[in-house]
Tab-separated table of C-alpha atoms in Angstrom:
chain	number	residue	atom	x	y	z
A	1	MET	CA	-11.590	9.330	0.500
A	2	ARG	CA	-12.391	13.266	0.803
A	3	ILE	CA	-10.632	16.306	-0.079
A	4	ALA	CA	-11.254	19.886	0.047
A	5	PHE	CA	-9.169	21.745	-1.697
A	6	HIS	CA	-8.606	24.792	-0.401
A	7	THR	CA	-6.949	28.137	-2.929
A	8	ALA	CA	-5.590	31.550	-3.227
A	9	GLY	CA	-3.775	33.620	-5.997
A	10	THR	CA	-1.549	30.554	-7.565
A	11	SER	CA	-1.021	27.803	-4.376
A	12	CYS	CA	-3.857	25.529	-3.675
A	13	GLU	CA	-3.774	23.649	0.015
A	14	ILE	CA	-5.043	20.179	-0.572
A	15	ALA	CA	-6.710	17.979	1.878
A	16	LEU	CA	-6.834	14.498	1.987
A	17	ILE	CA	-9.381	13.256	4.503
A	18	GLY	CA	-9.727	8.787	4.959
A	19	GLU	CA	-7.638	5.836	3.317
A	20	LEU	CA	-5.907	6.673	0.104
A	21	ASP	CA	-5.541	2.885	-0.832
A	22	HIS	CA	-5.521	1.606	-4.375
A	23	HIS	CA	-9.294	1.382	-4.717
A	24	ALA	CA	-9.518	5.438	-3.286
A	25	ALA	CA	-6.564	6.811	-5.223
A	26	LYS	CA	-7.786	7.095	-8.829
A	27	ALA	CA	-10.717	8.455	-8.128
A	28	ALA	CA	-9.468	11.199	-5.833
A	29	LEU	CA	-5.847	11.699	-8.611
A	30	SER	CA	-8.811	12.840	-11.094
A	31	GLU	CA	-10.529	14.680	-9.092
A	32	ILE	CA	-7.419	16.412	-8.010
A	33	HIS	CA	-6.272	17.190	-11.600
A	34	ALA	CA	-10.290	18.714	-12.070
A	35	ARG	CA	-10.414	20.564	-9.892
A	36	LEU	CA	-6.332	21.656	-10.525
A	37	ASP	CA	-7.142	21.645	-14.617
A	38	GLN	CA	-9.029	24.758	-13.812
A	39	THR	CA	-7.209	27.085	-11.395
A	40	LEU	CA	-3.416	25.512	-12.567
A	41	PRO	CA	-1.822	26.632	-9.385
A	42	SER	CA	2.068	26.519	-9.228
A	43	SER	CA	2.458	25.827	-5.385
A	44	ILE	CA	0.386	22.644	-4.025
A	45	ALA	CA	0.097	21.366	-0.426
A	46	LEU	CA	-1.429	18.221	0.277
A	47	ASP	CA	-2.508	18.021	4.350
A	48	MET	CA	-2.198	14.270	5.896
A	49	ARG	CA	-3.182	15.535	8.730
A	50	GLN	CA	-6.751	13.427	8.068
A	51	VAL	CA	-5.073	10.478	6.432
A	52	THR	CA	-5.641	7.710	8.255
A	53	PHE	CA	-4.330	5.285	6.118
A	54	MET	CA	-2.026	4.662	3.459
A	55	ASP	CA	-0.764	2.711	0.982
A	56	SER	CA	2.357	2.640	-2.756
A	57	SER	CA	-1.237	4.553	-3.959
A	58	GLY	CA	-0.854	7.346	-2.394
A	59	ILE	CA	3.371	6.900	-2.928
A	60	ALA	CA	2.234	7.263	-6.348
A	61	LEU	CA	-0.571	9.917	-6.058
A	62	ILE	CA	1.912	12.338	-4.358
A	63	LEU	CA	4.422	11.402	-8.009
A	64	ALA	CA	1.989	12.764	-10.483
A	65	LEU	CA	1.268	15.910	-7.730
A	66	TYR	CA	5.204	16.317	-7.422
A	67	LYS	CA	4.971	16.200	-11.415
A	68	ARG	CA	2.546	18.807	-11.406
A	69	ALA	CA	4.145	21.657	-9.484
A	70	ARG	CA	7.082	21.036	-10.685
A	71	ALA	CA	6.333	21.408	-14.881
A	72	LEU	CA	4.127	24.196	-13.627
A	73	ASP	CA	7.993	24.871	-11.613
A	74	GLY	CA	6.067	24.994	-9.139
A	75	GLU	CA	6.745	23.020	-5.659
A	76	LEU	CA	5.031	20.264	-4.203
A	77	ARG	CA	4.214	20.350	0.021
A	78	LEU	CA	3.720	17.290	1.893
A	79	ARG	CA	1.878	19.012	5.764
A	80	SER	CA	0.668	16.711	9.055
A	81	LEU	CA	2.243	13.566	8.095
A	82	SER	CA	1.816	11.165	10.176
A	83	PRO	CA	4.249	8.186	11.293
A	84	PRO	CA	2.820	5.339	9.139
A	85	VAL	CA	2.781	7.791	6.665
A	86	LYS	CA	6.574	9.080	6.890
A	87	ARG	CA	7.646	5.564	7.463
A	88	LEU	CA	5.602	3.942	3.751
A	89	LEU	CA	7.447	7.315	2.560
A	90	THR	CA	10.920	7.349	3.658
A	91	ALA	CA	10.557	2.985	2.597
A	92	ALA	CA	9.578	4.072	-0.517
A	93	GLY	CA	13.420	6.514	-0.431
A	94	MET	CA	10.875	9.798	-1.484
A	95	ASP	CA	13.488	11.719	1.168
A	96	LYS	CA	15.126	12.361	-1.307
A	97	LEU	CA	12.419	13.473	-3.864
A	98	LEU	CA	10.367	15.842	-0.049
A	99	ASP	CA	10.718	17.321	2.603
A	100	LEU	CA	8.811	14.982	4.757
A	101	SER	CA	10.149	16.868	8.088
A	102	ALA	CA	6.412	19.270	8.032
B	1	MET	CA	8.969	-30.595	8.842
B	2	ARG	CA	7.337	-27.400	8.427
B	3	LYS	CA	5.285	-26.776	12.679
B	4	LYS	CA	1.843	-26.547	12.838
B	5	PRO	CA	0.120	-22.858	13.384
B	6	LEU	CA	-1.273	-21.960	16.843
B	7	ASN	CA	-3.921	-19.476	14.864
B	8	TYR	CA	-4.363	-19.430	11.296
B	9	VAL	CA	-7.907	-17.948	9.943
B	10	LYS	CA	-8.886	-18.731	5.329
B	11	LEU	CA	-10.175	-15.892	3.203
B	12	ALA	CA	-10.947	-15.564	-0.260
B	13	PHE	CA	-12.487	-13.270	-1.137
B	14	PRO	CA	-13.232	-12.129	-5.280
B	15	SER	CA	-10.658	-9.486	-6.380
B	16	ARG	CA	-12.310	-6.315	-6.344
B	17	SER	CA	-10.581	-2.304	-4.847
B	18	ALA	CA	-13.294	-2.675	-2.055
B	19	ASN	CA	-12.022	-5.390	-0.988
B	20	GLU	CA	-8.750	-4.223	-0.189
B	21	SER	CA	-9.382	-2.527	2.671
B	22	LEU	CA	-11.397	-6.286	4.710
B	23	ALA	CA	-8.488	-7.921	4.175
B	24	ARG	CA	-6.438	-5.042	5.709
B	25	SER	CA	-9.077	-4.912	8.778
B	26	ALA	CA	-8.526	-9.012	8.783
B	27	ALA	CA	-4.545	-8.467	9.293
B	28	ALA	CA	-4.780	-6.466	11.409
B	29	ALA	CA	-7.610	-8.053	13.911
B	30	PHE	CA	-5.486	-11.081	13.476
B	31	VAL	CA	-2.923	-10.328	14.453
B	32	SER	CA	-3.970	-7.748	17.546
B	33	GLN	CA	-3.718	-11.034	19.327
B	34	LEU	CA	-0.264	-11.191	19.651
B	35	ASP	CA	-1.219	-7.562	21.484
B	36	PRO	CA	1.898	-5.563	18.603
B	37	THR	CA	2.256	-2.112	18.615
B	38	LEU	CA	0.305	0.844	16.812
B	39	GLU	CA	4.202	0.804	14.357
B	40	GLU	CA	3.421	-3.179	14.063
B	41	LEU	CA	-0.166	-3.224	13.599
B	42	SER	CA	0.277	-0.580	10.574
B	43	ASP	CA	3.325	-1.939	8.472
B	44	VAL	CA	0.893	-5.298	8.478
B	45	ARG	CA	-2.079	-3.423	7.251
B	46	THR	CA	-0.015	-1.529	5.118
B	47	ALA	CA	2.172	-5.270	3.899
B	48	VAL	CA	-1.696	-7.129	2.834
B	49	SER	CA	-2.800	-3.978	0.987
B	50	GLU	CA	0.731	-4.769	-1.470
B	51	ALA	CA	-0.433	-7.819	-1.092
B	52	VAL	CA	-4.276	-7.622	-1.920
B	53	THR	CA	-3.858	-4.634	-4.268
B	54	ASN	CA	-1.000	-6.623	-6.598
B	55	ALA	CA	-3.602	-9.093	-7.304
B	56	VAL	CA	-6.756	-6.804	-8.038
B	57	VAL	CA	-4.541	-5.855	-9.811
B	58	HIS	CA	-2.130	-7.041	-11.661
B	59	ALA	CA	-3.446	-10.758	-11.465
B	60	TYR	CA	-6.640	-10.777	-12.672
B	61	PRO	CA	-6.729	-7.340	-15.033
B	62	GLU	CA	-9.924	-7.464	-17.483
B	63	LYS	CA	-12.286	-10.295	-15.372
B	64	ILE	CA	-12.894	-10.438	-10.735
B	65	GLY	CA	-10.723	-13.905	-9.613
B	66	THR	CA	-10.872	-14.895	-6.399
B	67	VAL	CA	-8.164	-13.846	-3.913
B	68	GLU	CA	-7.237	-16.285	-1.231
B	69	MET	CA	-5.694	-15.365	2.267
B	70	ILE	CA	-3.927	-17.328	5.328
B	71	LEU	CA	-3.124	-15.631	8.408
B	72	ARG	CA	-1.268	-18.055	10.195
B	73	LEU	CA	-0.043	-17.923	13.662
B	74	PHE	CA	3.771	-19.932	14.433
B	75	GLU	CA	5.447	-19.880	18.139
B	76	GLY	CA	7.291	-17.254	19.090
B	77	GLY	CA	4.896	-14.674	17.516
B	78	VAL	CA	5.306	-15.278	14.163
B	79	ILE	CA	3.016	-13.644	11.937
B	80	GLU	CA	2.685	-15.554	7.991
B	81	VAL	CA	0.365	-13.811	5.129
B	82	VAL	CA	0.082	-15.269	2.161
B	83	VAL	CA	-1.550	-14.150	-1.018
B	84	ARG	CA	-2.753	-16.388	-2.880
B	85	ASP	CA	-4.571	-15.741	-6.863
B	86	LYS	CA	-4.507	-18.245	-9.392
B	87	GLY	CA	-4.330	-15.489	-12.478
B	88	CYS	CA	-2.170	-14.331	-15.312
B	89	GLY	CA	0.774	-14.688	-12.638
B	90	ILE	CA	4.075	-12.838	-13.013
B	91	GLU	CA	7.095	-13.395	-16.432
B	92	ASP	CA	9.791	-11.935	-14.260
B	93	VAL	CA	9.521	-12.482	-10.519
B	94	PRO	CA	12.669	-11.138	-10.247
B	95	LYS	CA	11.743	-8.028	-12.446
B	96	ALA	CA	8.810	-7.236	-10.342
B	97	LEU	CA	10.903	-6.604	-7.087
B	98	GLU	CA	13.450	-4.155	-8.033
B	99	PRO	CA	12.061	-0.874	-6.547
B	100	THR	CA	10.147	1.527	-8.851
B	101	TYR	CA	9.867	-1.119	-11.853
B	102	THR	CA	5.853	-1.386	-13.085
B	103	THR	CA	3.282	-2.766	-15.388
B	104	GLY	CA	0.506	-0.946	-14.011
B	105	GLY	CA	0.815	2.009	-15.333
B	106	ALA	CA	1.187	6.032	-13.420
B	107	ASP	CA	-1.099	5.010	-11.229
B	108	ARG	CA	0.830	2.509	-9.531
B	109	SER	CA	4.418	3.747	-8.157
B	110	GLY	CA	6.470	0.498	-8.537
B	111	MET	CA	7.586	0.328	-4.723
B	112	GLY	CA	4.811	-2.574	-3.843
B	113	PHE	CA	6.859	-5.010	-2.819
B	114	THR	CA	9.763	-2.904	-2.109
B	115	ILE	CA	7.077	-2.308	0.807
B	116	MET	CA	5.674	-5.953	2.328
B	117	GLU	CA	10.411	-6.477	2.013
B	118	SER	CA	10.919	-4.328	4.533
B	119	PHE	CA	8.052	-3.839	6.898
B	120	MET	CA	7.272	-7.787	6.480
B	121	GLY	CA	10.796	-8.760	7.432
B	122	SER	CA	10.485	-11.748	5.213
B	123	LEU	CA	8.703	-11.715	1.753
B	124	SER	CA	8.634	-14.649	-0.840
B	125	VAL	CA	7.145	-14.104	-4.630
B	126	ARG	CA	6.440	-17.541	-6.832
B	127	SER	CA	5.267	-17.271	-9.495
B	128	LYS	CA	3.770	-18.886	-12.870
B	129	PRO	CA	3.019	-16.695	-15.563
B	130	GLY	CA	-1.006	-18.460	-17.015
B	131	LYS	CA	-1.076	-20.487	-13.312
B	132	GLY	CA	-1.058	-17.363	-10.368
B	133	THR	CA	1.223	-15.993	-7.861
B	134	THR	CA	1.562	-16.094	-3.856
B	135	VAL	CA	3.063	-14.161	-2.707
B	136	ARG	CA	4.105	-15.512	1.453
B	137	MET	CA	5.285	-13.282	3.818
B	138	ARG	CA	6.556	-12.989	7.515
B	139	LYS	CA	7.476	-11.537	10.441
B	140	VAL	CA	8.365	-11.624	14.215
B	141	ILE	CA	5.590	-9.471	16.783
B	142	ASN	CA	6.574	-8.440	20.115
B	143	ARG	CA	10.262	-9.762	20.253
B	144	VAL	CA	11.770	-7.602	23.019
B	145	ARG	CA	8.346	-5.526	24.746
């Protein structure tokens, strides 16, 4: 999995590229945390357009970023969710926590 | 008596996380013979990924063990996926099946079994501490077309 960051002021957009499974998630999350530790954005946007596969490992990653944003009184927004990713997040009840319509 | 499958594949591989994607691809290739919808294909890939990840993360926490995956096709478009390990087993299966319950820490969401059940339709988990775990999932493909 590759990750692209775009930081502007207090917001950071993170684009995930590739398969987000258990194999990829751990390294991805530590890379994201390391980057966010430098800039401490309160608003995080996760661009999922180029995620070709995701399982519950991705849910754990999204939850970690959600908690991180909330800890700084900020928010996490999800962008460009494919139908399978949307179905997965809905099955896991994430629609109660986050807006899945984007 | 159980019916004989029309087709089957048996795979065995070490519990390395790199093999999660191999298991998904193998299951998707097997299911493709039924001409599934993209949604059905994606459901099977996701459920297999959850089952194999469980074996990688939980069955063999301190070592690499063998994970077996058996794919069977039955009459009526029924796909059966069995993922089996000889790892540490699950102490309390009903507890493990509860949504958000995990022993895997913050890296894991605890949603694996919930997703398997929701995406496949049928799920059974048999486990003996110290002996291993067998996860069996079934899904009907191509019901209405």
